[in-house]
Amino acid sequence: MKNRNYLSDAAQNALPSGVRRMFELAKNYPDAINLTLGEPGFTTPRHIIEAGILGLQDGKTKYTPNAGIKPLRDAIAHKLLHENGIKCDPDKHLIVTAGATQALMLAMVTLVNPGDEVIIQGPNWPDYKGQIDMVNGKTVYCKVDEKNGFKMTADLIEPLITDKTKLIIINSPSNPTGGVLDEADLKGIAALVKKYKLFVISDEPYERLVYDGFQQKSLAAMDDLQDYVLTINSFSKTFAMTGFRVGYICANEEITAALIKLHENMIASVPEPMQLSAIEAIYHGEKDVQEMVAYYDRNRHLIVDGLNRIKGFSCLCPKGAFYVFPNITAFGMSSAETAEYILEKTHVVTSPGSAFGPDGEGYIRICYASKYEQIQEALRRMEKAFGVK
């Protein structure tokens, strides 16, 4: 019965996660310090949890509208207008999704036909390519590196545009590099969108996790881009709500109507108690966000300064997210070999850059959202193992 066609091409071609592989290897070391997964180092704030609990206690256990409950869509539209400068009709331009991951997959199914080209940053969050493959699109990598602060800018994107290009995905602040696109960078991309009439997904889950006075702007807030830009966001990183699985897409009316139809075929709707928690986060979570960002900023300086003292590492200071992406070419090994070597010698778990696409080779990713003391201990171990410069 089993033959070449027993599993779909998407299932057969899907690559195992290099991040998860390191996570599994770490099980061999009981004292391992795990700095791999992009998980906020905080429990969801109590008042946000309680909003969901109250919803359950009030019997909010039924299906909800496919697009999401009206109070949450109203809250998101308010947030987009006042924080991002995006005018959004909550009844025509918004859909609530099961996190940003489902939002991205939904957008791919809505926009990408087999053979369409999708330009993404390299290195990149690996699910982008996985999802492009699932809709039989073609991934086109736009390589970035330390020289320009890991920025996917218009001058790098334009030479990659062909008559098959359908979509560009931008991610600022970026996973895995922590790179950010400033207003001038976004204006350059906006000009490309208008020139070539391309769709853009602006994936913004780390928008509030920025440092040194930087303020992330949204591409969709720029003039005459409403028909082309899909803004995707989630509550996972900003409010430490990864397990709640609440995200959203803001797009033009035609695209949103299609998103809602296809959403019905995927998950139908997001549980109402989780949506109620998201409302609480929007209206009453600002203090929590500020406290978390201050904590991540302290960790950022610790990890960057510490790595740059240790032989074998060269680390750019990121302006966003909660990752560093140090250059480890001095070790003279592949990124996978280096990550395993670090694990073996120090019992510190990192992610090989190759897990984030071919352009991640020569780097590793370290998440600094964990406890300050854990990062201190990880640096102490690596300094002891590899020495100081």
mmCIF file of C-alpha atoms in Angstrom:
data_model
loop_
_atom_site.group_PDB
_atom_site.id
_atom_site.type_symbol
_atom_site.label_atom_id
_atom_site.label_comp_id
_atom_site.label_asym_id
_atom_site.label_seq_id
_atom_site.Cartn_x
_atom_site.Cartn_y
_atom_site.Cartn_z
ATOM 1 C CA MET A 1 0.000 0.000 0.000
ATOM 2 C CA LYS A 2 2.779 2.389 0.869
ATOM 3 C CA ASN A 3 4.433 4.062 -2.118
ATOM 4 C CA ARG A 4 5.861 7.404 -3.166
ATOM 5 C CA ASN A 5 2.372 8.954 -3.082
ATOM 6 C CA TYR A 6 1.364 7.548 0.305
ATOM 7 C CA LEU A 7 2.220 10.881 1.938
ATOM 8 C CA SER A 8 1.758 14.296 0.337
ATOM 9 C CA ASP A 9 4.740 16.154 -1.074
ATOM 10 C CA ALA A 10 4.357 18.717 1.712
ATOM 11 C CA ALA A 11 4.590 16.018 4.372
ATOM 12 C CA GLN A 12 7.541 14.298 2.721
ATOM 13 C CA ASN A 13 9.478 17.492 2.070
ATOM 14 C CA ALA A 14 8.932 19.128 5.467
ATOM 15 C CA LEU A 15 12.243 19.534 7.260
ATOM 16 C CA PRO A 16 12.631 18.624 10.930
ATOM 17 C CA SER A 17 13.161 21.603 13.213
ATOM 18 C CA GLY A 18 16.810 22.285 14.017
ATOM 19 C CA VAL A 19 15.659 24.116 17.127
ATOM 20 C CA ARG A 20 13.623 21.161 18.351
ATOM 21 C CA ARG A 21 16.542 18.835 17.625
ATOM 22 C CA MET A 22 18.743 20.760 20.048
ATOM 23 C CA PHE A 23 15.889 20.723 22.538
ATOM 24 C CA GLU A 24 15.838 16.918 22.333
ATOM 25 C CA LEU A 25 19.629 16.602 22.626
ATOM 26 C CA ALA A 26 19.494 18.703 25.781
ATOM 27 C CA LYS A 27 17.579 15.906 27.518
ATOM 28 C CA ASN A 28 20.909 14.087 27.827
ATOM 29 C CA TYR A 29 22.165 16.800 30.189
ATOM 30 C CA PRO A 30 20.164 17.141 33.420
ATOM 31 C CA ASP A 31 21.824 20.475 34.248
ATOM 32 C CA ALA A 32 21.299 21.948 30.762
ATOM 33 C CA ILE A 33 20.488 25.645 30.417
ATOM 34 C CA ASN A 34 18.080 25.874 27.508
ATOM 35 C CA LEU A 35 18.282 29.084 25.475
ATOM 36 C CA THR A 36 16.604 27.772 22.323
ATOM 37 C CA LEU A 37 12.835 28.262 22.159
ATOM 38 C CA GLY A 38 11.370 31.741 21.598
ATOM 39 C CA GLU A 39 9.322 31.651 24.753
ATOM 40 C CA PRO A 40 8.819 34.690 27.005
ATOM 41 C CA GLY A 41 10.392 34.154 30.408
ATOM 42 C CA PHE A 42 7.235 35.275 32.189
ATOM 43 C CA THR A 43 3.969 33.662 33.188
ATOM 44 C CA THR A 44 1.009 35.452 31.628
ATOM 45 C CA PRO A 45 -0.003 38.356 33.895
ATOM 46 C CA ARG A 46 -2.607 37.275 36.440
ATOM 47 C CA HIS A 47 -5.304 39.761 35.439
ATOM 48 C CA ILE A 48 -5.145 38.457 31.850
ATOM 49 C CA ILE A 49 -5.494 34.869 33.037
ATOM 50 C CA GLU A 50 -8.413 35.805 35.276
ATOM 51 C CA ALA A 51 -10.288 37.396 32.374
ATOM 52 C CA GLY A 52 -10.274 34.028 30.614
ATOM 53 C CA ILE A 53 -11.267 32.183 33.792
ATOM 54 C CA LEU A 54 -14.234 34.507 34.264
ATOM 55 C CA GLY A 55 -15.290 33.791 30.706
ATOM 56 C CA LEU A 56 -15.294 30.053 31.386
ATOM 57 C CA GLN A 57 -17.209 30.529 34.612
ATOM 58 C CA ASP A 58 -19.764 32.646 32.754
ATOM 59 C CA GLY A 59 -20.365 29.819 30.293
ATOM 60 C CA LYS A 60 -18.426 31.284 27.363
ATOM 61 C CA THR A 61 -17.781 27.783 26.015
ATOM 62 C CA LYS A 62 -19.557 27.865 22.660
ATOM 63 C CA TYR A 63 -18.505 28.564 19.089
ATOM 64 C CA THR A 64 -17.857 32.186 18.273
ATOM 65 C CA PRO A 65 -18.133 34.108 14.977
ATOM 66 C CA ASN A 66 -15.478 33.013 12.494
ATOM 67 C CA ALA A 67 -13.959 36.490 12.439
ATOM 68 C CA GLY A 68 -13.746 36.663 16.240
ATOM 69 C CA ILE A 69 -16.000 38.227 18.854
ATOM 70 C CA LYS A 70 -16.958 41.828 18.201
ATOM 71 C CA PRO A 71 -15.482 43.246 21.454
ATOM 72 C CA LEU A 72 -12.052 41.851 20.585
ATOM 73 C CA ARG A 73 -12.187 43.094 17.004
ATOM 74 C CA ASP A 74 -13.164 46.523 18.326
ATOM 75 C CA ALA A 75 -10.247 46.421 20.778
ATOM 76 C CA ILE A 76 -7.768 45.401 18.074
ATOM 77 C CA ALA A 77 -9.020 48.146 15.735
ATOM 78 C CA HIS A 78 -8.569 50.661 18.570
ATOM 79 C CA LYS A 79 -5.045 49.378 19.179
ATOM 80 C CA LEU A 80 -4.113 49.478 15.482
ATOM 81 C CA LEU A 81 -5.324 53.055 15.105
ATOM 82 C CA HIS A 82 -3.750 54.493 18.241
ATOM 83 C CA GLU A 83 -0.512 52.486 18.341
ATOM 84 C CA ASN A 84 0.168 51.751 14.677
ATOM 85 C CA GLY A 85 -1.648 54.467 12.763
ATOM 86 C CA ILE A 86 -3.611 51.844 10.799
ATOM 87 C CA LYS A 87 -7.249 52.667 10.025
ATOM 88 C CA CYS A 88 -9.149 49.433 10.343
ATOM 89 C CA ASP A 89 -12.882 48.761 10.229
ATOM 90 C CA PRO A 90 -13.344 45.916 12.738
ATOM 91 C CA ASP A 91 -16.296 44.554 10.760
ATOM 92 C CA LYS A 92 -14.596 44.537 7.365
ATOM 93 C CA HIS A 93 -10.832 44.367 7.812
ATOM 94 C CA LEU A 94 -10.130 42.050 10.770
ATOM 95 C CA ILE A 95 -10.084 38.365 11.585
ATOM 96 C CA VAL A 96 -8.988 36.754 14.855
ATOM 97 C CA THR A 97 -6.797 33.677 14.370
ATOM 98 C CA ALA A 98 -5.160 30.914 16.382
ATOM 99 C CA GLY A 99 -1.940 32.827 16.902
ATOM 100 C CA ALA A 100 0.218 34.465 14.258
ATOM 101 C CA THR A 101 1.236 31.027 12.967
ATOM 102 C CA GLN A 102 -2.279 30.184 11.801
ATOM 103 C CA ALA A 103 -2.682 33.743 10.563
ATOM 104 C CA LEU A 104 0.334 33.278 8.306
ATOM 105 C CA MET A 105 -0.854 29.915 7.013
ATOM 106 C CA LEU A 106 -4.296 31.372 6.345
ATOM 107 C CA ALA A 107 -2.732 34.261 4.420
ATOM 108 C CA MET A 108 -0.641 31.839 2.349
ATOM 109 C CA VAL A 109 -3.680 29.767 1.400
ATOM 110 C CA THR A 110 -5.560 32.937 0.523
ATOM 111 C CA LEU A 111 -2.890 34.559 -1.645
ATOM 112 C CA VAL A 112 -0.411 32.025 -3.004
ATOM 113 C CA ASN A 113 -1.034 29.721 -5.953
ATOM 114 C CA PRO A 114 1.284 26.840 -6.933
ATOM 115 C CA GLY A 115 4.422 28.253 -8.538
ATOM 116 C CA ASP A 116 4.029 31.755 -7.117
ATOM 117 C CA GLU A 117 7.233 33.169 -5.672
ATOM 118 C CA VAL A 118 7.381 34.474 -2.115
ATOM 119 C CA ILE A 119 10.346 36.591 -1.017
ATOM 120 C CA ILE A 120 11.436 36.128 2.573
ATOM 121 C CA GLN A 121 14.444 37.196 4.587
ATOM 122 C CA GLY A 122 17.327 34.792 4.975
ATOM 123 C CA PRO A 123 17.928 33.854 7.765
ATOM 124 C CA ASN A 124 14.270 33.605 8.699
ATOM 125 C CA TRP A 125 11.733 31.997 10.993
ATOM 126 C CA PRO A 126 11.609 28.496 9.445
ATOM 127 C CA ASP A 127 7.808 28.216 9.384
ATOM 128 C CA TYR A 128 7.716 30.741 6.533
ATOM 129 C CA LYS A 129 9.324 28.286 4.151
ATOM 130 C CA GLY A 130 7.358 25.386 5.572
ATOM 131 C CA GLN A 131 4.097 27.160 4.901
ATOM 132 C CA ILE A 132 5.143 28.310 1.435
ATOM 133 C CA ASP A 133 5.965 24.679 0.621
ATOM 134 C CA MET A 134 2.562 23.563 1.897
ATOM 135 C CA VAL A 135 0.812 25.735 -0.702
ATOM 136 C CA ASN A 136 3.321 24.719 -3.397
ATOM 137 C CA GLY A 137 4.816 28.179 -3.685
ATOM 138 C CA LYS A 138 8.492 28.883 -4.280
ATOM 139 C CA THR A 139 10.660 30.430 -1.585
ATOM 140 C CA VAL A 140 13.062 33.163 -2.676
ATOM 141 C CA TYR A 141 15.607 34.141 -0.033
ATOM 142 C CA CYS A 142 16.711 37.725 0.449
ATOM 143 C CA LYS A 143 20.025 37.352 2.245
ATOM 144 C CA VAL A 144 20.838 39.749 5.091
ATOM 145 C CA ASP A 145 23.823 39.847 7.411
ATOM 146 C CA GLU A 146 25.606 41.833 10.092
ATOM 147 C CA LYS A 147 26.943 44.415 7.640
ATOM 148 C CA ASN A 148 23.566 46.156 7.354
ATOM 149 C CA GLY A 149 22.187 45.188 10.764
ATOM 150 C CA PHE A 150 20.314 42.166 9.370
ATOM 151 C CA LYS A 151 17.916 44.437 7.448
ATOM 152 C CA MET A 152 15.818 43.224 4.526
ATOM 153 C CA THR A 153 15.747 46.491 2.601
ATOM 154 C CA ALA A 154 14.310 47.512 -0.762
ATOM 155 C CA ASP A 155 17.689 47.497 -2.514
ATOM 156 C CA LEU A 156 18.120 43.834 -1.581
ATOM 157 C CA ILE A 157 14.538 42.881 -2.432
ATOM 158 C CA GLU A 158 14.128 44.509 -5.853
ATOM 159 C CA PRO A 159 16.662 42.361 -7.788
ATOM 160 C CA LEU A 160 14.724 39.280 -6.660
ATOM 161 C CA ILE A 161 11.371 40.419 -8.062
ATOM 162 C CA THR A 162 10.187 38.548 -11.163
ATOM 163 C CA ASP A 163 6.912 38.185 -13.015
ATOM 164 C CA LYS A 164 6.188 35.233 -10.704
ATOM 165 C CA THR A 165 6.588 37.198 -7.484
ATOM 166 C CA LYS A 166 3.290 37.293 -5.586
ATOM 167 C CA LEU A 167 4.212 38.114 -2.039
ATOM 168 C CA ILE A 168 6.912 39.584 0.202
ATOM 169 C CA ILE A 169 7.086 38.783 3.904
ATOM 170 C CA ILE A 170 8.746 41.296 6.199
ATOM 171 C CA ASN A 171 9.370 40.651 9.889
ATOM 172 C CA SER A 172 10.507 43.536 12.072
ATOM 173 C CA PRO A 173 11.736 43.090 14.723
ATOM 174 C CA SER A 174 13.062 39.896 13.260
ATOM 175 C CA ASN A 175 13.282 36.329 14.433
ATOM 176 C CA PRO A 176 16.051 35.085 14.544
ATOM 177 C CA THR A 177 18.303 38.134 14.224
ATOM 178 C CA GLY A 178 16.619 40.887 16.250
ATOM 179 C CA GLY A 179 17.100 43.234 13.282
ATOM 180 C CA VAL A 180 14.640 46.093 12.781
ATOM 181 C CA LEU A 181 13.374 48.135 9.851
ATOM 182 C CA ASP A 182 13.181 51.865 10.496
ATOM 183 C CA GLU A 183 10.805 54.295 8.824
ATOM 184 C CA ALA A 184 13.156 54.984 5.905
ATOM 185 C CA ASP A 185 13.526 51.243 5.280
ATOM 186 C CA LEU A 186 9.753 50.812 5.247
ATOM 187 C CA LYS A 187 9.308 53.737 2.861
ATOM 188 C CA GLY A 188 11.678 52.013 0.455
ATOM 189 C CA ILE A 189 9.649 48.813 0.634
ATOM 190 C CA ALA A 190 6.428 50.817 0.225
ATOM 191 C CA ALA A 191 7.783 52.259 -3.027
ATOM 192 C CA LEU A 192 8.473 48.732 -4.316
ATOM 193 C CA VAL A 193 4.972 47.601 -3.428
ATOM 194 C CA LYS A 194 3.448 50.479 -5.367
ATOM 195 C CA LYS A 195 5.802 50.017 -8.320
ATOM 196 C CA TYR A 196 5.252 46.280 -8.756
ATOM 197 C CA LYS A 197 1.755 45.915 -7.218
ATOM 198 C CA LEU A 198 2.845 43.132 -4.870
ATOM 199 C CA PHE A 199 1.273 41.861 -1.683
ATOM 200 C CA VAL A 200 3.191 42.154 1.569
ATOM 201 C CA ILE A 201 2.703 40.347 4.841
ATOM 202 C CA SER A 202 4.042 42.479 7.667
ATOM 203 C CA ASP A 203 4.589 39.991 10.497
ATOM 204 C CA GLU A 204 4.754 42.075 13.682
ATOM 205 C CA PRO A 205 4.578 39.887 16.831
ATOM 206 C CA TYR A 206 7.699 41.507 18.315
ATOM 207 C CA GLU A 207 6.671 45.109 17.584
ATOM 208 C CA ARG A 208 6.716 46.212 21.243
ATOM 209 C CA LEU A 209 9.949 44.404 22.131
ATOM 210 C CA VAL A 210 12.306 47.184 21.008
ATOM 211 C CA TYR A 211 15.145 49.012 22.739
ATOM 212 C CA ASP A 212 17.323 52.123 22.777
ATOM 213 C CA GLY A 213 14.364 54.378 22.065
ATOM 214 C CA PHE A 214 13.517 52.678 18.770
ATOM 215 C CA GLN A 215 9.843 52.768 17.778
ATOM 216 C CA GLN A 216 8.651 50.193 15.289
ATOM 217 C CA LYS A 217 6.414 51.552 12.526
ATOM 218 C CA SER A 218 3.833 49.577 10.553
ATOM 219 C CA LEU A 219 4.025 49.370 6.786
ATOM 220 C CA ALA A 220 0.217 49.418 6.479
ATOM 221 C CA ALA A 221 0.105 52.898 8.035
ATOM 222 C CA MET A 222 1.783 54.382 4.965
ATOM 223 C CA ASP A 223 -0.283 56.047 2.264
ATOM 224 C CA ASP A 224 -1.963 54.029 -0.499
ATOM 225 C CA LEU A 225 -0.891 50.601 0.765
ATOM 226 C CA GLN A 226 -4.184 49.431 2.259
ATOM 227 C CA ASP A 227 -4.943 47.095 -0.648
ATOM 228 C CA TYR A 228 -1.547 45.409 -0.591
ATOM 229 C CA VAL A 229 -0.451 44.957 3.036
ATOM 230 C CA LEU A 230 -1.659 42.285 5.436
ATOM 231 C CA THR A 231 -0.651 43.132 9.000
ATOM 232 C CA ILE A 232 -0.288 40.044 11.172
ATOM 233 C CA ASN A 233 0.233 40.163 14.911
ATOM 234 C CA SER A 234 -0.354 38.113 18.038
ATOM 235 C CA PHE A 235 -0.548 38.406 21.800
ATOM 236 C CA SER A 236 2.060 35.696 22.354
ATOM 237 C CA LYS A 237 5.293 37.625 22.698
ATOM 238 C CA THR A 238 4.074 41.039 23.836
ATOM 239 C CA PHE A 239 1.955 39.753 26.724
ATOM 240 C CA ALA A 240 3.620 36.360 27.367
ATOM 241 C CA MET A 241 0.477 34.607 26.063
ATOM 242 C CA THR A 242 2.031 31.937 23.818
ATOM 243 C CA GLY A 243 -0.313 29.220 25.078
ATOM 244 C CA PHE A 244 -3.467 31.267 24.516
ATOM 245 C CA ARG A 245 -3.085 31.089 20.718
ATOM 246 C CA VAL A 246 -4.667 34.408 19.806
ATOM 247 C CA GLY A 247 -3.528 36.405 16.803
ATOM 248 C CA TYR A 248 -5.085 38.469 14.048
ATOM 249 C CA ILE A 249 -4.867 39.731 10.483
ATOM 250 C CA CYS A 250 -5.785 43.206 9.273
ATOM 251 C CA ALA A 251 -6.267 43.366 5.492
ATOM 252 C CA ASN A 252 -8.482 44.923 2.853
ATOM 253 C CA GLU A 253 -12.153 43.964 2.697
ATOM 254 C CA GLU A 254 -11.877 41.528 -0.211
ATOM 255 C CA ILE A 255 -8.955 39.643 1.302
ATOM 256 C CA THR A 256 -10.569 39.590 4.753
ATOM 257 C CA ALA A 257 -13.781 38.086 3.358
ATOM 258 C CA ALA A 258 -11.718 35.301 1.762
ATOM 259 C CA LEU A 259 -9.707 34.806 4.965
ATOM 260 C CA ILE A 260 -12.920 34.322 6.953
ATOM 261 C CA LYS A 261 -14.252 31.712 4.514
ATOM 262 C CA LEU A 262 -11.025 29.714 4.591
ATOM 263 C CA HIS A 263 -10.676 30.118 8.345
ATOM 264 C CA GLU A 264 -13.965 28.234 8.695
ATOM 265 C CA ASN A 265 -12.281 25.276 6.981
ATOM 266 C CA MET A 266 -9.252 25.353 9.279
ATOM 267 C CA ILE A 267 -10.336 25.911 12.880
ATOM 268 C CA ALA A 268 -13.713 27.707 12.637
ATOM 269 C CA SER A 269 -13.024 30.028 15.572
ATOM 270 C CA VAL A 270 -10.758 30.831 18.500
ATOM 271 C CA PRO A 271 -12.126 29.916 21.985
ATOM 272 C CA GLU A 272 -13.985 32.850 23.505
ATOM 273 C CA PRO A 273 -12.234 32.788 26.927
ATOM 274 C CA MET A 274 -8.902 33.254 25.166
ATOM 275 C CA GLN A 275 -10.337 36.177 23.220
ATOM 276 C CA LEU A 276 -11.590 37.756 26.455
ATOM 277 C CA SER A 277 -8.077 37.519 27.867
ATOM 278 C CA ALA A 278 -6.777 39.286 24.764
ATOM 279 C CA ILE A 279 -9.220 42.149 25.330
ATOM 280 C CA GLU A 280 -7.936 42.498 28.878
ATOM 281 C CA ALA A 281 -4.353 42.554 27.579
ATOM 282 C CA ILE A 282 -5.057 45.363 25.120
ATOM 283 C CA TYR A 283 -6.834 47.645 27.559
ATOM 284 C CA HIS A 284 -4.990 46.883 30.793
ATOM 285 C CA GLY A 285 -1.652 45.260 29.908
ATOM 286 C CA GLU A 286 0.575 48.261 29.195
ATOM 287 C CA LYS A 287 2.351 48.191 32.564
ATOM 288 C CA ASP A 288 3.094 44.492 32.107
ATOM 289 C CA VAL A 289 4.621 45.129 28.681
ATOM 290 C CA GLN A 290 6.869 47.885 29.969
ATOM 291 C CA GLU A 291 8.120 45.714 32.826
ATOM 292 C CA MET A 292 8.861 42.791 30.522
ATOM 293 C CA VAL A 293 10.677 44.944 27.973
ATOM 294 C CA ALA A 294 12.844 46.469 30.702
ATOM 295 C CA TYR A 295 13.730 42.964 31.897
ATOM 296 C CA TYR A 296 14.589 41.771 28.374
ATOM 297 C CA ASP A 297 16.697 44.877 27.817
ATOM 298 C CA ARG A 298 18.769 44.098 30.904
ATOM 299 C CA ASN A 299 19.250 40.529 29.634
ATOM 300 C CA ARG A 300 20.166 41.853 26.183
ATOM 301 C CA HIS A 301 23.091 43.847 27.494
ATOM 302 C CA LEU A 302 24.225 40.944 29.646
ATOM 303 C CA ILE A 303 24.263 38.414 26.793
ATOM 304 C CA VAL A 304 25.832 40.727 24.189
ATOM 305 C CA ASP A 305 28.590 41.993 26.470
ATOM 306 C CA GLY A 306 29.252 38.490 27.776
ATOM 307 C CA LEU A 307 29.465 36.808 24.369
ATOM 308 C CA ASN A 308 31.756 39.472 22.970
ATOM 309 C CA ARG A 309 34.245 38.691 25.751
ATOM 310 C CA ILE A 310 34.383 34.984 24.899
ATOM 311 C CA LYS A 311 36.659 33.489 22.254
ATOM 312 C CA GLY A 312 34.836 32.311 19.148
ATOM 313 C CA PHE A 313 31.874 34.693 19.388
ATOM 314 C CA SER A 314 31.161 38.016 17.691
ATOM 315 C CA CYS A 315 27.749 39.395 18.585
ATOM 316 C CA LEU A 316 25.877 42.358 17.124
ATOM 317 C CA CYS A 317 23.608 44.112 19.636
ATOM 318 C CA PRO A 318 20.010 43.682 18.396
ATOM 319 C CA LYS A 319 17.457 46.485 18.572
ATOM 320 C CA GLY A 320 14.417 44.250 18.853
ATOM 321 C CA ALA A 321 12.840 40.908 19.822
ATOM 322 C CA PHE A 322 14.614 38.768 22.432
ATOM 323 C CA TYR A 323 17.265 36.957 20.406
ATOM 324 C CA VAL A 324 20.928 37.434 19.637
ATOM 325 C CA PHE A 325 22.453 35.931 16.499
ATOM 326 C CA PRO A 326 26.192 35.759 17.137
ATOM 327 C CA ASN A 327 28.719 34.935 14.437
ATOM 328 C CA ILE A 328 30.488 31.677 15.320
ATOM 329 C CA THR A 329 32.610 31.117 12.194
ATOM 330 C CA ALA A 330 35.751 31.362 14.364
ATOM 331 C CA PHE A 331 34.953 27.898 15.701
ATOM 332 C CA GLY A 332 35.722 26.505 12.249
ATOM 333 C CA MET A 333 32.665 24.235 12.208
ATOM 334 C CA SER A 334 29.171 24.329 10.801
ATOM 335 C CA SER A 335 26.537 26.009 12.925
ATOM 336 C CA ALA A 336 24.973 22.642 13.794
ATOM 337 C CA GLU A 337 28.346 21.241 14.832
ATOM 338 C CA THR A 338 29.112 24.370 16.848
ATOM 339 C CA ALA A 339 25.772 24.251 18.673
ATOM 340 C CA GLU A 340 26.369 20.598 19.546
ATOM 341 C CA TYR A 341 29.940 21.370 20.612
ATOM 342 C CA ILE A 342 28.730 24.164 22.902
ATOM 343 C CA LEU A 343 26.159 21.795 24.376
ATOM 344 C CA GLU A 344 28.737 19.072 24.939
ATOM 345 C CA LYS A 345 31.312 21.369 26.550
ATOM 346 C CA THR A 346 29.038 23.678 28.567
ATOM 347 C CA HIS A 347 25.581 22.066 28.734
ATOM 348 C CA VAL A 348 24.180 25.303 27.303
ATOM 349 C CA VAL A 349 21.577 24.736 24.583
ATOM 350 C CA THR A 350 21.565 27.087 21.584
ATOM 351 C CA SER A 351 20.015 26.889 18.116
ATOM 352 C CA PRO A 352 22.163 26.430 15.001
ATOM 353 C CA GLY A 353 21.801 29.210 12.452
ATOM 354 C CA SER A 354 21.137 26.615 9.747
ATOM 355 C CA ALA A 355 17.794 25.938 11.461
ATOM 356 C CA PHE A 356 16.738 29.333 10.092
ATOM 357 C CA GLY A 357 17.538 28.619 6.469
ATOM 358 C CA PRO A 358 20.747 28.371 4.440
ATOM 359 C CA ASP A 359 21.659 32.004 5.097
ATOM 360 C CA GLY A 360 21.795 31.311 8.828
ATOM 361 C CA GLU A 361 24.950 29.250 8.439
ATOM 362 C CA GLY A 362 27.836 30.721 10.416
ATOM 363 C CA TYR A 363 25.610 31.860 13.287
ATOM 364 C CA ILE A 364 23.715 30.502 16.257
ATOM 365 C CA ARG A 365 20.557 31.875 17.844
ATOM 366 C CA ILE A 366 20.296 32.448 21.577
ATOM 367 C CA CYS A 367 17.049 33.495 23.252
ATOM 368 C CA TYR A 368 17.623 35.886 26.144
ATOM 369 C CA ALA A 369 14.042 35.914 27.439
ATOM 370 C CA SER A 370 14.920 33.507 30.252
ATOM 371 C CA LYS A 371 15.992 34.339 33.801
ATOM 372 C CA TYR A 372 18.897 36.757 34.220
ATOM 373 C CA GLU A 373 20.664 34.305 36.528
ATOM 374 C CA GLN A 374 20.418 31.526 33.926
ATOM 375 C CA ILE A 375 22.089 33.727 31.331
ATOM 376 C CA GLN A 376 24.814 34.630 33.818
ATOM 377 C CA GLU A 377 25.487 30.954 34.471
ATOM 378 C CA ALA A 378 25.440 30.115 30.745
ATOM 379 C CA LEU A 379 28.020 32.823 30.066
ATOM 380 C CA ARG A 380 30.151 31.642 32.989
ATOM 381 C CA ARG A 381 30.191 28.118 31.592
ATOM 382 C CA MET A 382 31.063 29.245 28.065
ATOM 383 C CA GLU A 383 33.788 31.574 29.293
ATOM 384 C CA LYS A 384 35.299 28.750 31.311
ATOM 385 C CA ALA A 385 35.144 26.345 28.360
ATOM 386 C CA PHE A 386 36.365 28.630 25.578
ATOM 387 C CA GLY A 387 38.359 31.364 27.341
ATOM 388 C CA VAL A 388 38.292 35.138 26.986
ATOM 389 C CA LYS A 389 39.609 37.271 24.136
#
